[in-house]
Coordinates of C-alpha atoms in Angstrom, one line a residue:
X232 CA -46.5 15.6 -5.0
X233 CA -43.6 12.9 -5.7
X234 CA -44.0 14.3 -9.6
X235 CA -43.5 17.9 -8.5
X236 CA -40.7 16.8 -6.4
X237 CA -39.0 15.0 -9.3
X238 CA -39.3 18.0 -11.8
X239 CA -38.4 20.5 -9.5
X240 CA -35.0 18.4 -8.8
X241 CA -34.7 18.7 -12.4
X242 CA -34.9 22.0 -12.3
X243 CA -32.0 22.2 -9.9
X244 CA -29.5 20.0 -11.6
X245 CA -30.2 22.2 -14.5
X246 CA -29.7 25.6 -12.6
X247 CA -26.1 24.5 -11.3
X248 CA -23.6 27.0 -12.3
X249 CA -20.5 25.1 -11.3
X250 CA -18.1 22.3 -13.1
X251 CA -20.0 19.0 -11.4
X252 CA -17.4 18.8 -8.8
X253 CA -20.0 17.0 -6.4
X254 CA -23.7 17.0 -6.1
X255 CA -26.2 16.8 -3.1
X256 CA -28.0 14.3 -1.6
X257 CA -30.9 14.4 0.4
X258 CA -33.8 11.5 1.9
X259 CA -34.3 9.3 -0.5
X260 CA -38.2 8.8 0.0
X261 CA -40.7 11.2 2.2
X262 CA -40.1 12.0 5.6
X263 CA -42.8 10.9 7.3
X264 CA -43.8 12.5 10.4
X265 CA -46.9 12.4 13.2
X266 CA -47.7 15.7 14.1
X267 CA -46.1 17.5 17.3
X268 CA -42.5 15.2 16.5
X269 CA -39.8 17.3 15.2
X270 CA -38.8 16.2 11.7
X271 CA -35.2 15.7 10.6
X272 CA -33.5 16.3 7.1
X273 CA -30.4 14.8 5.9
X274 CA -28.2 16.5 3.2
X275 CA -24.7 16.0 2.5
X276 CA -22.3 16.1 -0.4
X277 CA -21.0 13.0 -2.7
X278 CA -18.5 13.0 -2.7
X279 CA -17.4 14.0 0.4
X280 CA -16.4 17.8 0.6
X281 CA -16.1 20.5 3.2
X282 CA -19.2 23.1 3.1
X283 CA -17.8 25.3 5.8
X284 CA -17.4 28.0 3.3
X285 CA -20.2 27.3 1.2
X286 CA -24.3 28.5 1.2
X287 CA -26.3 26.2 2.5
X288 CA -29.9 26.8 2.2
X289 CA -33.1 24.7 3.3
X290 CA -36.4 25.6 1.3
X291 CA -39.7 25.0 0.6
X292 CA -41.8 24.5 -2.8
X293 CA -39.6 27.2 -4.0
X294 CA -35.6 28.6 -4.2
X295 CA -36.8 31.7 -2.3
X296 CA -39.0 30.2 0.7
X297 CA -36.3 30.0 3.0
X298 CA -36.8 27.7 5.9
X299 CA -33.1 27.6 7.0
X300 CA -30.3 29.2 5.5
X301 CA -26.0 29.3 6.5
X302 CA -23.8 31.8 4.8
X303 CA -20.7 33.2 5.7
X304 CA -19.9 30.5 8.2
X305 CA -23.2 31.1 10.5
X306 CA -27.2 30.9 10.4
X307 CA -29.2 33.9 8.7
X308 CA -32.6 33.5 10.9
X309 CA -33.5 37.0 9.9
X310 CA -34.1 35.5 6.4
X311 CA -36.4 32.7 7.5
X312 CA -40.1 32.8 6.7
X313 CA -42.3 33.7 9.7
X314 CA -43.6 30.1 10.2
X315 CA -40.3 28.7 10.4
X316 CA -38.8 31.0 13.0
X317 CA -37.4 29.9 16.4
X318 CA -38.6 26.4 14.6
X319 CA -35.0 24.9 13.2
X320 CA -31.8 24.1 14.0
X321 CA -29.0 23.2 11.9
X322 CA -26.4 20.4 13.1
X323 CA -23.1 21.0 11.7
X324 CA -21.3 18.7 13.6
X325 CA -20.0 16.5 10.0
X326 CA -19.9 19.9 8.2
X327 CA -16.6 19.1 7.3
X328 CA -17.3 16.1 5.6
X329 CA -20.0 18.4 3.6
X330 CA -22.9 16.6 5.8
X331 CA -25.8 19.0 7.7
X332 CA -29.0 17.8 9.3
X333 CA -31.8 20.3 9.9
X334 CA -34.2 19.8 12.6
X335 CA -38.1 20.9 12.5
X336 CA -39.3 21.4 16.2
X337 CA -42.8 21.0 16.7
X338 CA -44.3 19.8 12.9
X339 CA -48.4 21.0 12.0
X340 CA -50.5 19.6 9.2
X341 CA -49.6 23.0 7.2
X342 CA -45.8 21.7 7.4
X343 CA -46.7 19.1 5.2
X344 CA -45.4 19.5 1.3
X345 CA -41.9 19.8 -0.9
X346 CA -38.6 21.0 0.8
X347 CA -35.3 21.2 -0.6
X348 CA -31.5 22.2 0.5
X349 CA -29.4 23.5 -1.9
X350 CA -24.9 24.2 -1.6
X351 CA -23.4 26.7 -3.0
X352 CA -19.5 27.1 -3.5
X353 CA -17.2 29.8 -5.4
X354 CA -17.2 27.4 -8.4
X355 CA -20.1 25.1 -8.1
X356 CA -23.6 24.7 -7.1
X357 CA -26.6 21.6 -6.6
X358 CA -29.5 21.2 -5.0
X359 CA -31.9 18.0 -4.7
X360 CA -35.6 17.9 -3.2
X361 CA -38.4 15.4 -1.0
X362 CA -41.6 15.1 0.3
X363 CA -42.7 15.6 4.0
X364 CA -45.7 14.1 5.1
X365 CA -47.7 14.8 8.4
X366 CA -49.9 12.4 9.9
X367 CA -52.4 12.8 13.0
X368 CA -53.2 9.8 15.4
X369 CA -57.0 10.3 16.4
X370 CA -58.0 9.4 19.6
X371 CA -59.1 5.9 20.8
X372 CA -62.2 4.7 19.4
X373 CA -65.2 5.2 21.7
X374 CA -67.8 2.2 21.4
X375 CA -72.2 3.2 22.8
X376 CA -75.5 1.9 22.4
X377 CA -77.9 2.8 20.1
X378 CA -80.5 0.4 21.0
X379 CA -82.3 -2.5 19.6
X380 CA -82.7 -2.9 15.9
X381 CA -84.0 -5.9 14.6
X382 CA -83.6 -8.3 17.6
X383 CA -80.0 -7.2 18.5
X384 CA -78.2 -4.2 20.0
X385 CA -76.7 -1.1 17.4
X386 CA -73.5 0.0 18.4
X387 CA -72.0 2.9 17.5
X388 CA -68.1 3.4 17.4
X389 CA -66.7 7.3 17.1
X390 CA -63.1 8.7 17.0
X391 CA -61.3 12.4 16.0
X392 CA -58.2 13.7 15.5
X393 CA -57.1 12.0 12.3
X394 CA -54.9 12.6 9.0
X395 CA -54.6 12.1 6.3
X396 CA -58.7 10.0 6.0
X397 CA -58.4 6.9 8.0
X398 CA -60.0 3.5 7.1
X399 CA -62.9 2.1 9.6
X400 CA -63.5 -1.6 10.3
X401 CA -65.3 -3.7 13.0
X402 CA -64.2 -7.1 12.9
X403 CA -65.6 -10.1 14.5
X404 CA -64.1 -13.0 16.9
X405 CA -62.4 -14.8 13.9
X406 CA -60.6 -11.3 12.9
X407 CA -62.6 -10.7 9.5
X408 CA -64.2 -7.7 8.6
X409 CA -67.8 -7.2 9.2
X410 CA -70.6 -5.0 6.6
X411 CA -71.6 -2.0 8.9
X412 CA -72.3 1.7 8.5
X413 CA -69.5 4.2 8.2
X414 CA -68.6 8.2 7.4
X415 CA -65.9 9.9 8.2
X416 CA -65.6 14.2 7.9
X417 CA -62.9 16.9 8.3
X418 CA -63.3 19.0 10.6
X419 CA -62.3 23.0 10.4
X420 CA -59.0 22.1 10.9
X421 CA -58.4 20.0 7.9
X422 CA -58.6 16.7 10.6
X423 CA -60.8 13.4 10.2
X424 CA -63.4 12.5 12.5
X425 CA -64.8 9.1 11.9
X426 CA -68.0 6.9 12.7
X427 CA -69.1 3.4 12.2
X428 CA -72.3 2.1 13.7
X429 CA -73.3 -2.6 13.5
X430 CA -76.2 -4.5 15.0
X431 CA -74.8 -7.6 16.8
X432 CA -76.5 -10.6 17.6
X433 CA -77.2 -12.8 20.6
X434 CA -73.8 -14.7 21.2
X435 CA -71.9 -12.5 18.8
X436 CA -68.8 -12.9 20.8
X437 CA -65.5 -10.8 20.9
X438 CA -66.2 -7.7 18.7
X439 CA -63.7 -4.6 17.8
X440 CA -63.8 -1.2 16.7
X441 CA -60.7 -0.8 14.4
X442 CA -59.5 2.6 13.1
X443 CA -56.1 3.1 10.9
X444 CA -54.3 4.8 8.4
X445 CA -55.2 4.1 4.8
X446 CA -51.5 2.2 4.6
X447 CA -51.9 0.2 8.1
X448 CA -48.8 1.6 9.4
X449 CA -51.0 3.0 12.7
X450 CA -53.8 1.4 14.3
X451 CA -56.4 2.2 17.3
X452 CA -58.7 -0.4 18.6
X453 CA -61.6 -0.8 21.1
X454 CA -62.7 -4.1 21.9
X455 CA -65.9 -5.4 23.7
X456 CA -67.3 -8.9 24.7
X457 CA -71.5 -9.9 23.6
X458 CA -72.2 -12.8 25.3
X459 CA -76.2 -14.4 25.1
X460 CA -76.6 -13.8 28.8
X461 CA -76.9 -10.3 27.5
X462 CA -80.4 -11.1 26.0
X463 CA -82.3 -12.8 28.8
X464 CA -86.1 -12.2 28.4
X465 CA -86.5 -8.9 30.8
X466 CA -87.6 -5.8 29.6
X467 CA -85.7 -3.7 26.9
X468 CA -84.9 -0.7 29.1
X469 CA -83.3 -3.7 31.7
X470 CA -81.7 -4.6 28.9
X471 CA -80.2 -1.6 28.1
X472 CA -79.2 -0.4 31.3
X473 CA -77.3 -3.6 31.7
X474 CA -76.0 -3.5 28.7
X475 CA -75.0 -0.3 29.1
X476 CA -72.7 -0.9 32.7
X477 CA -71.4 -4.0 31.4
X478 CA -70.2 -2.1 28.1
X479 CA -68.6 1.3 29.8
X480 CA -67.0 -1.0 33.0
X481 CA -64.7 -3.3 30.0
X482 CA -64.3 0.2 27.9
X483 CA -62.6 1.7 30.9
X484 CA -59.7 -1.1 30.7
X485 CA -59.6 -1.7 27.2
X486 CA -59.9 1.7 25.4
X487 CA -56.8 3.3 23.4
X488 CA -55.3 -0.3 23.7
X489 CA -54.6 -2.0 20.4
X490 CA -53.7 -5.6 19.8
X491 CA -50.3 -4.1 17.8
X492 CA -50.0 -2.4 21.2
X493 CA -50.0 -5.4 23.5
X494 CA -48.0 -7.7 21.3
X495 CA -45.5 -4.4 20.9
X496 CA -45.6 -3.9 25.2
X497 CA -44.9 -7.8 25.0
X498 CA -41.9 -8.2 23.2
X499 CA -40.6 -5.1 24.6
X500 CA -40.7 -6.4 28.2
X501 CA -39.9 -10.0 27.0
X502 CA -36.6 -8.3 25.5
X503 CA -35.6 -6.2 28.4
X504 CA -35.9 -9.5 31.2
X505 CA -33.8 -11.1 28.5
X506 CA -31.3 -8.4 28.2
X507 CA -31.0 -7.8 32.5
X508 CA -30.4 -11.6 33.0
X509 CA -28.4 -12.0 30.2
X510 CA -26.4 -9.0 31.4
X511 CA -25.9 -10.6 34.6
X512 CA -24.7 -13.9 33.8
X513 CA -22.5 -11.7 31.1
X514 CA -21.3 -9.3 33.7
X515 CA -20.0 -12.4 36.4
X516 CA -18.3 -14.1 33.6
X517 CA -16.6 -11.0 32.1
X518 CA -15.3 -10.2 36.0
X519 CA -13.4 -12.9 35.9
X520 CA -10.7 -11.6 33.5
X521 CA -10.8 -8.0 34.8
X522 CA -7.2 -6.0 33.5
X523 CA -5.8 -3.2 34.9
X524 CA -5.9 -0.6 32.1
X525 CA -3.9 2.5 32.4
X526 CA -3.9 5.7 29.3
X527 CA -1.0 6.6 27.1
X528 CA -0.7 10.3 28.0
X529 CA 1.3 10.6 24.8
X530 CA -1.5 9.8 22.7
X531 CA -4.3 11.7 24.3
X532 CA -5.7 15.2 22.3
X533 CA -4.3 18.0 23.3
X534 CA -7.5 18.7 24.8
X535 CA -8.1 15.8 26.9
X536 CA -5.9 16.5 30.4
X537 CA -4.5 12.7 31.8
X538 CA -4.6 12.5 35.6
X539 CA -3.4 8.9 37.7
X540 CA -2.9 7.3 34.5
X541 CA -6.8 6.9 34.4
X542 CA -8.8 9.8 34.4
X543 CA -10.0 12.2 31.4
X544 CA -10.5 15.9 32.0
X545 CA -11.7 17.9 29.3
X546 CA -10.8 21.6 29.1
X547 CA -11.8 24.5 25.8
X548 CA -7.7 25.1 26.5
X549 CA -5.1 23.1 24.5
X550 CA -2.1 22.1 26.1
X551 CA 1.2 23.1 24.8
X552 CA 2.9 19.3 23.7
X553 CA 5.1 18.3 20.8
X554 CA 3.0 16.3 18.5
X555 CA 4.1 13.0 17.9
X556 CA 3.1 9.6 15.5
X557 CA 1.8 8.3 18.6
X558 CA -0.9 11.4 19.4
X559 CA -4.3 11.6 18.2
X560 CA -5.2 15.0 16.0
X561 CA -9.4 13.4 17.4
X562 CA -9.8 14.0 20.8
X563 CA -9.5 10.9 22.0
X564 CA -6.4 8.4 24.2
X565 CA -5.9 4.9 23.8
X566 CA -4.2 2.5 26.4
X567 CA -0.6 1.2 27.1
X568 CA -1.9 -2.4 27.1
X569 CA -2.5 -4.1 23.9
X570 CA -4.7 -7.3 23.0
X571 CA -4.6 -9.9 20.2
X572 CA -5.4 -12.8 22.3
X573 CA -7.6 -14.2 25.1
X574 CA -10.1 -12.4 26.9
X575 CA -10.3 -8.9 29.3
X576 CA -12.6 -6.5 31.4
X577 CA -12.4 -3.5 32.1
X578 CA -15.0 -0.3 33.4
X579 CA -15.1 3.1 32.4
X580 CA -17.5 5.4 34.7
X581 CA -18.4 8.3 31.4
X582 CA -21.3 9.4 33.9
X583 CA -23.6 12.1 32.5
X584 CA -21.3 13.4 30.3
X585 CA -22.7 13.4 26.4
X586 CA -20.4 12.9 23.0
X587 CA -18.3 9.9 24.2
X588 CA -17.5 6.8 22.8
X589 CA -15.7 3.9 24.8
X590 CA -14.5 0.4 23.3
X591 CA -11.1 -1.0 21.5
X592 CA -9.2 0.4 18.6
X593 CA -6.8 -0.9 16.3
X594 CA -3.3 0.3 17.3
X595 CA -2.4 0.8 13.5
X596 CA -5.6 3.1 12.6
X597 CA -4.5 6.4 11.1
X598 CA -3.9 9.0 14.1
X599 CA -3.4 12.2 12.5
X600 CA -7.0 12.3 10.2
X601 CA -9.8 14.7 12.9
X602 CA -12.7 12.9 11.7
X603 CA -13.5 9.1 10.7
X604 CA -16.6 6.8 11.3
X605 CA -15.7 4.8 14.1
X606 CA -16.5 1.8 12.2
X607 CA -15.4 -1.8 12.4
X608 CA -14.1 -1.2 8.7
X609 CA -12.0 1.7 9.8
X610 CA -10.8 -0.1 12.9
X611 CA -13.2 0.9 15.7
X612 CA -15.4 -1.4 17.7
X613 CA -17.3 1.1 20.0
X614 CA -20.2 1.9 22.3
X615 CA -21.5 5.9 22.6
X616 CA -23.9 9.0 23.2
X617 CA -24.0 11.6 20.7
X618 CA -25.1 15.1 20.9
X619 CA -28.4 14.1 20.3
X620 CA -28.7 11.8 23.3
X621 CA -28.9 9.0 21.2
X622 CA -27.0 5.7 22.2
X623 CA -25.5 4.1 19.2
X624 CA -22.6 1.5 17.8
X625 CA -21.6 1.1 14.2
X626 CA -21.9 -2.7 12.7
X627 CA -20.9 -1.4 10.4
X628 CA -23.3 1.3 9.5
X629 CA -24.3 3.5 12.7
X630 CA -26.7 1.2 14.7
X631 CA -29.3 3.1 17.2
X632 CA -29.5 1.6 20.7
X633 CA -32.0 1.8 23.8
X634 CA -29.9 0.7 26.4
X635 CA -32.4 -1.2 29.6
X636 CA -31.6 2.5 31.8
X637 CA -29.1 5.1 30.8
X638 CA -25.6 4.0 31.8
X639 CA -23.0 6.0 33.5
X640 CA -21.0 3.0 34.3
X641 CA -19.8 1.0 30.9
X642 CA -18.3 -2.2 31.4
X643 CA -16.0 -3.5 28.3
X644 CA -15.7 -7.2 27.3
X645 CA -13.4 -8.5 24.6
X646 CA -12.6 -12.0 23.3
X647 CA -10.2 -12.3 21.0
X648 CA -10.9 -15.7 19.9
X649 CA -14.1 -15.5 19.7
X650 CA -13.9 -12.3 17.8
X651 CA -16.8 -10.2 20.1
X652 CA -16.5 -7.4 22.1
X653 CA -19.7 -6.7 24.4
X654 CA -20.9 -4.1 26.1
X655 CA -22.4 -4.3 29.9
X656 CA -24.9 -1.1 31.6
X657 CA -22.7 -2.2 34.7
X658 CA -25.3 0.3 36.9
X659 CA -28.5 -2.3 36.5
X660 CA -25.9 -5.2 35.3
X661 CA -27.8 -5.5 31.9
X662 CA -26.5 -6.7 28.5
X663 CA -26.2 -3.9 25.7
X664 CA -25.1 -4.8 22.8
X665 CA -22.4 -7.4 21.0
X666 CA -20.3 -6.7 17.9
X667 CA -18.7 -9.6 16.2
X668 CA -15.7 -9.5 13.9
X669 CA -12.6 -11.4 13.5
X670 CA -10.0 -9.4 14.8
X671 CA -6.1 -8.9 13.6
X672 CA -3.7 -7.4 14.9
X673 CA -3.0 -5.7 18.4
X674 CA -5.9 -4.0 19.9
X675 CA -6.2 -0.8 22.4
X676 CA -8.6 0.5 24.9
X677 CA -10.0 3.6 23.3
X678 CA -12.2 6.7 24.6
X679 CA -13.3 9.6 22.6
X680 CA -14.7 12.7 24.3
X681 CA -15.8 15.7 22.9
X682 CA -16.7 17.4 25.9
X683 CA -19.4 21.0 24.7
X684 CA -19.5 22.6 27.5
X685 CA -16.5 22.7 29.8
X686 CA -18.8 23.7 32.9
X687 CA -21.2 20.9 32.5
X688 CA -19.1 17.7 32.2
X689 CA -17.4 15.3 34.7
X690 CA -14.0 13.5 34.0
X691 CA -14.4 10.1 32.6
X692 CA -12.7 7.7 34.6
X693 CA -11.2 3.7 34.3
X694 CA -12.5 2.3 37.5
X695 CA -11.0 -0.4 39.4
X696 CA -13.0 -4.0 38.7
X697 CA -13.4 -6.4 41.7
X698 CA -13.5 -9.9 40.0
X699 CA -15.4 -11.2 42.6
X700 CA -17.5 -8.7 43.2
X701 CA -21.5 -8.5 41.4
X702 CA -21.4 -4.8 41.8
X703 CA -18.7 -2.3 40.5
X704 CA -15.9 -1.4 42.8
X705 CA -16.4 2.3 43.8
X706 CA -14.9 4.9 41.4
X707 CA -13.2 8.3 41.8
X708 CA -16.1 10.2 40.0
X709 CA -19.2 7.8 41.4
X710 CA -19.8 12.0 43.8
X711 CA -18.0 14.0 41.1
X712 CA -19.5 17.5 40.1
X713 CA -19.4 19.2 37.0
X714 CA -15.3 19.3 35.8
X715 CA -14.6 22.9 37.3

């Protein structure tokens, strides 16, 4: 598969028709995929170019399988093949900066093979290719008796549901693998069903049923206790019915539980206490220097309507203003106050709004460009949801977060000095995330909202900050509804 990707990427560079202006690129190794996730592709253009007004067309194995395909500024679905109908959408959202994503809803086993996207312009076209590969997590391994064989009990371990052909182990108390019987068949739908049977001994300890894929990145395990009071001279059929009520009581609490899974659900809940009481002690120390911050109306997007000095409606209508060196082209507002020194709080209630980003800004970043990575090397030091519902920063690359609970209330925390700003989920007073830099310079209060949908979004507001207070001081949109 990877050598039919490469010559068929080959075959593209070769077909271009255009001067080489820029090329495409696209995921740099195979997507990798379990089935019923929706799979995401990457393709943009290097160097950076606008493909508003270009072809841009998803494929798979060949130029003419169309999975997805833009022209003429909007999606052709009635050329999509069958299978892929109603199945993808294409985010344009950095199709100005020649970057599209196209999501797969719903991936199947038959998904699995080559896919390609391919631009086309007046004067130039490239295309570039990758793998997809689909993968199936069987069910938990289910561990019965046989019976006696050779003074000691058979057990057998089965599991379905699996691709690609997983590997089967038992393994004993000290972890190694142990020599038993195993076979593992597809079933009609191209899936794995496997089966491993072992005769333990009298004493044989902790023993587990281990299925995974053939590169270990997935693993299901089933483990059960053999202890020698197991054995006791009574009759076999005693033996096995006590055997058997002993084995199905501990298989009710441990099935579908693997070891990855427990150390995983470990660290997990380790890391969240960590985060809530480090967000407490965070949150009473950053109360202390609470500031008053109020918006430069002159600097706010047409867009974005300024009410009390604190509060950001959004609204599909521009407003009719002179624009200025001090305005935004983004839709976005800074603050009047400036820092480059000591330390400051404030809160900024963005409630259930989506496509918002809160933090500081340099005050000398370049106002008049409409799109820019909000980046510490551009300027920005930022916490935000995107249009995905996926919290992220950029340090300096775009950094995926999972905040403790979803926060509508975001408090802000800078220290000059110390060259960190933090941000707090002031709703269950948990830590979020720190970014650390050594600042220059003055430094502004910046929000950015992009609000889609005028009927479904709230203002966001700057909320007053008690510094004695644990809990936020009540805000003007804590009972809003949607922004009429």
């Amino acid at each position: 598969m990877a050598l039919r990707a490469l010559v068929l990427t080959l075959l593209l560079s070769l077909l271009g028709l255009g001067s080489g202006q820029w090329k495409v690129m696209g995921p740099h190794k195979p997507v990798q995929v379990v089935v019923g996730e929706d799979a995401v592709f990457s393709c943009f253009l290097s160097p950076k170019t606008s493909a508003e007004a270009m072809e841009v067309r998803f494929f798979r194995d060949q130029f003419h399988a169309v999975v997805h395909l833009y022209r003429e500024g909007k999606d052709q679905h009635n050329m999509q093949m069958p299978a892929y109908q109603g199945r993808t959408e294409l985010l344009k959202d950095s199709i100005e900066e020649g970057h599209v994503l196209l999501r797969l809803n719903k991936v199947t086993l038959s998904d699995t093979g080559l896919y390609g996207c391919w631009f086309r312009s007046q004067n130039n076209d490239h295309g570039t290719t990758w793998e997809l590969q689909v993968s199936a997590l069987g069910s938990a391994p289910l561990v019965s008796i046989m019976g006696y064989v050779d003074g000691g009990i058979q057990l057998l371990c089965k599991s379905s549901g699996w691709f690609p052909q997983p590997t089967v182990k038992w393994k004993g108390p000290n972890g190694y693998d142990l020599p038993s019987d195993s076979k593992v068949n597809a079933d009609r739908h191209g899936l794995f069903d496997a089966e491993t049977s072992l005769i333990v001994q009298e004493n044989a300890g902790s023993i587990s049923c281990s299925i995974q894929y053939p590169d270990q990145s997935r693993e299901v395990e089933s483990r059960v206790w053999i202890r020698g009071a197991i054995f006791q001279a009574v009759s076999w059929r005693l033996i096995s019915i006590l055997l058997g009520v002993f084995l199905s009581v501990l298989c009710v609490g441990v099935l579908g539980l693997t070891i990855s899974f427990y150390i995983f659900k470990g660290k997990i809940w380790a890391d969240l206490d960590q985060r809530r009481k480090h967000g407490v002690a965070e949150l009473r120390e950053a109360r202390k220097y609470a500031v008053e911050v109020i918006l430069d109306v002159e600097t706010a997007h047409p867009q974005l309507h300024i009410s009390d000095l604190k509060t950001v409606c959004y609204k599909n209508t521009q407003q009719e203003m002179t624009y200025t060196d001090k305005k935004f082209k983004r839709k976005c507002v800074v603050a009047t106050q400036g820092f480059q020194a000591g330390k400051h709080y404030w809160e900024i209630e963005v409630g259930h709004n989506v496509m918002w980003y809160v933090g500081v800004c340099r005050d000398d970043v370049d106002r008049k460009v409409t799109h820019v990575t909000l980046s510490p090397n551009n300027g920005y030091w930022v916490l935000g949801l995107n249009s995905e519902h996926l919290y992220l920063t950029f340090n300096p690359d775009d950094t995926i977060l999972s905040p403790r609970k979803p926060p509508t209330r975001v408090g802000v925390f800078l220290d000059y000095e110390a060259g960190t700003i933090s941000f707090l989920n002031v709703n269950d007073q948990s830590f979020i995330y720190t970014l650390t830099h050594q600042f220059k310079g003055l430094l502004r209060p910046y929000i950015q909202y992009y609000g889609s949908d005028e009927k479904n979004v709230t203002p966001i507001v700057i909320c007053p900050v008690s510094p004695r207070s644990e809990k936020g001081a009540p805000c003007d949109t804590d009972k809003l509804e949607p922004y009429p």
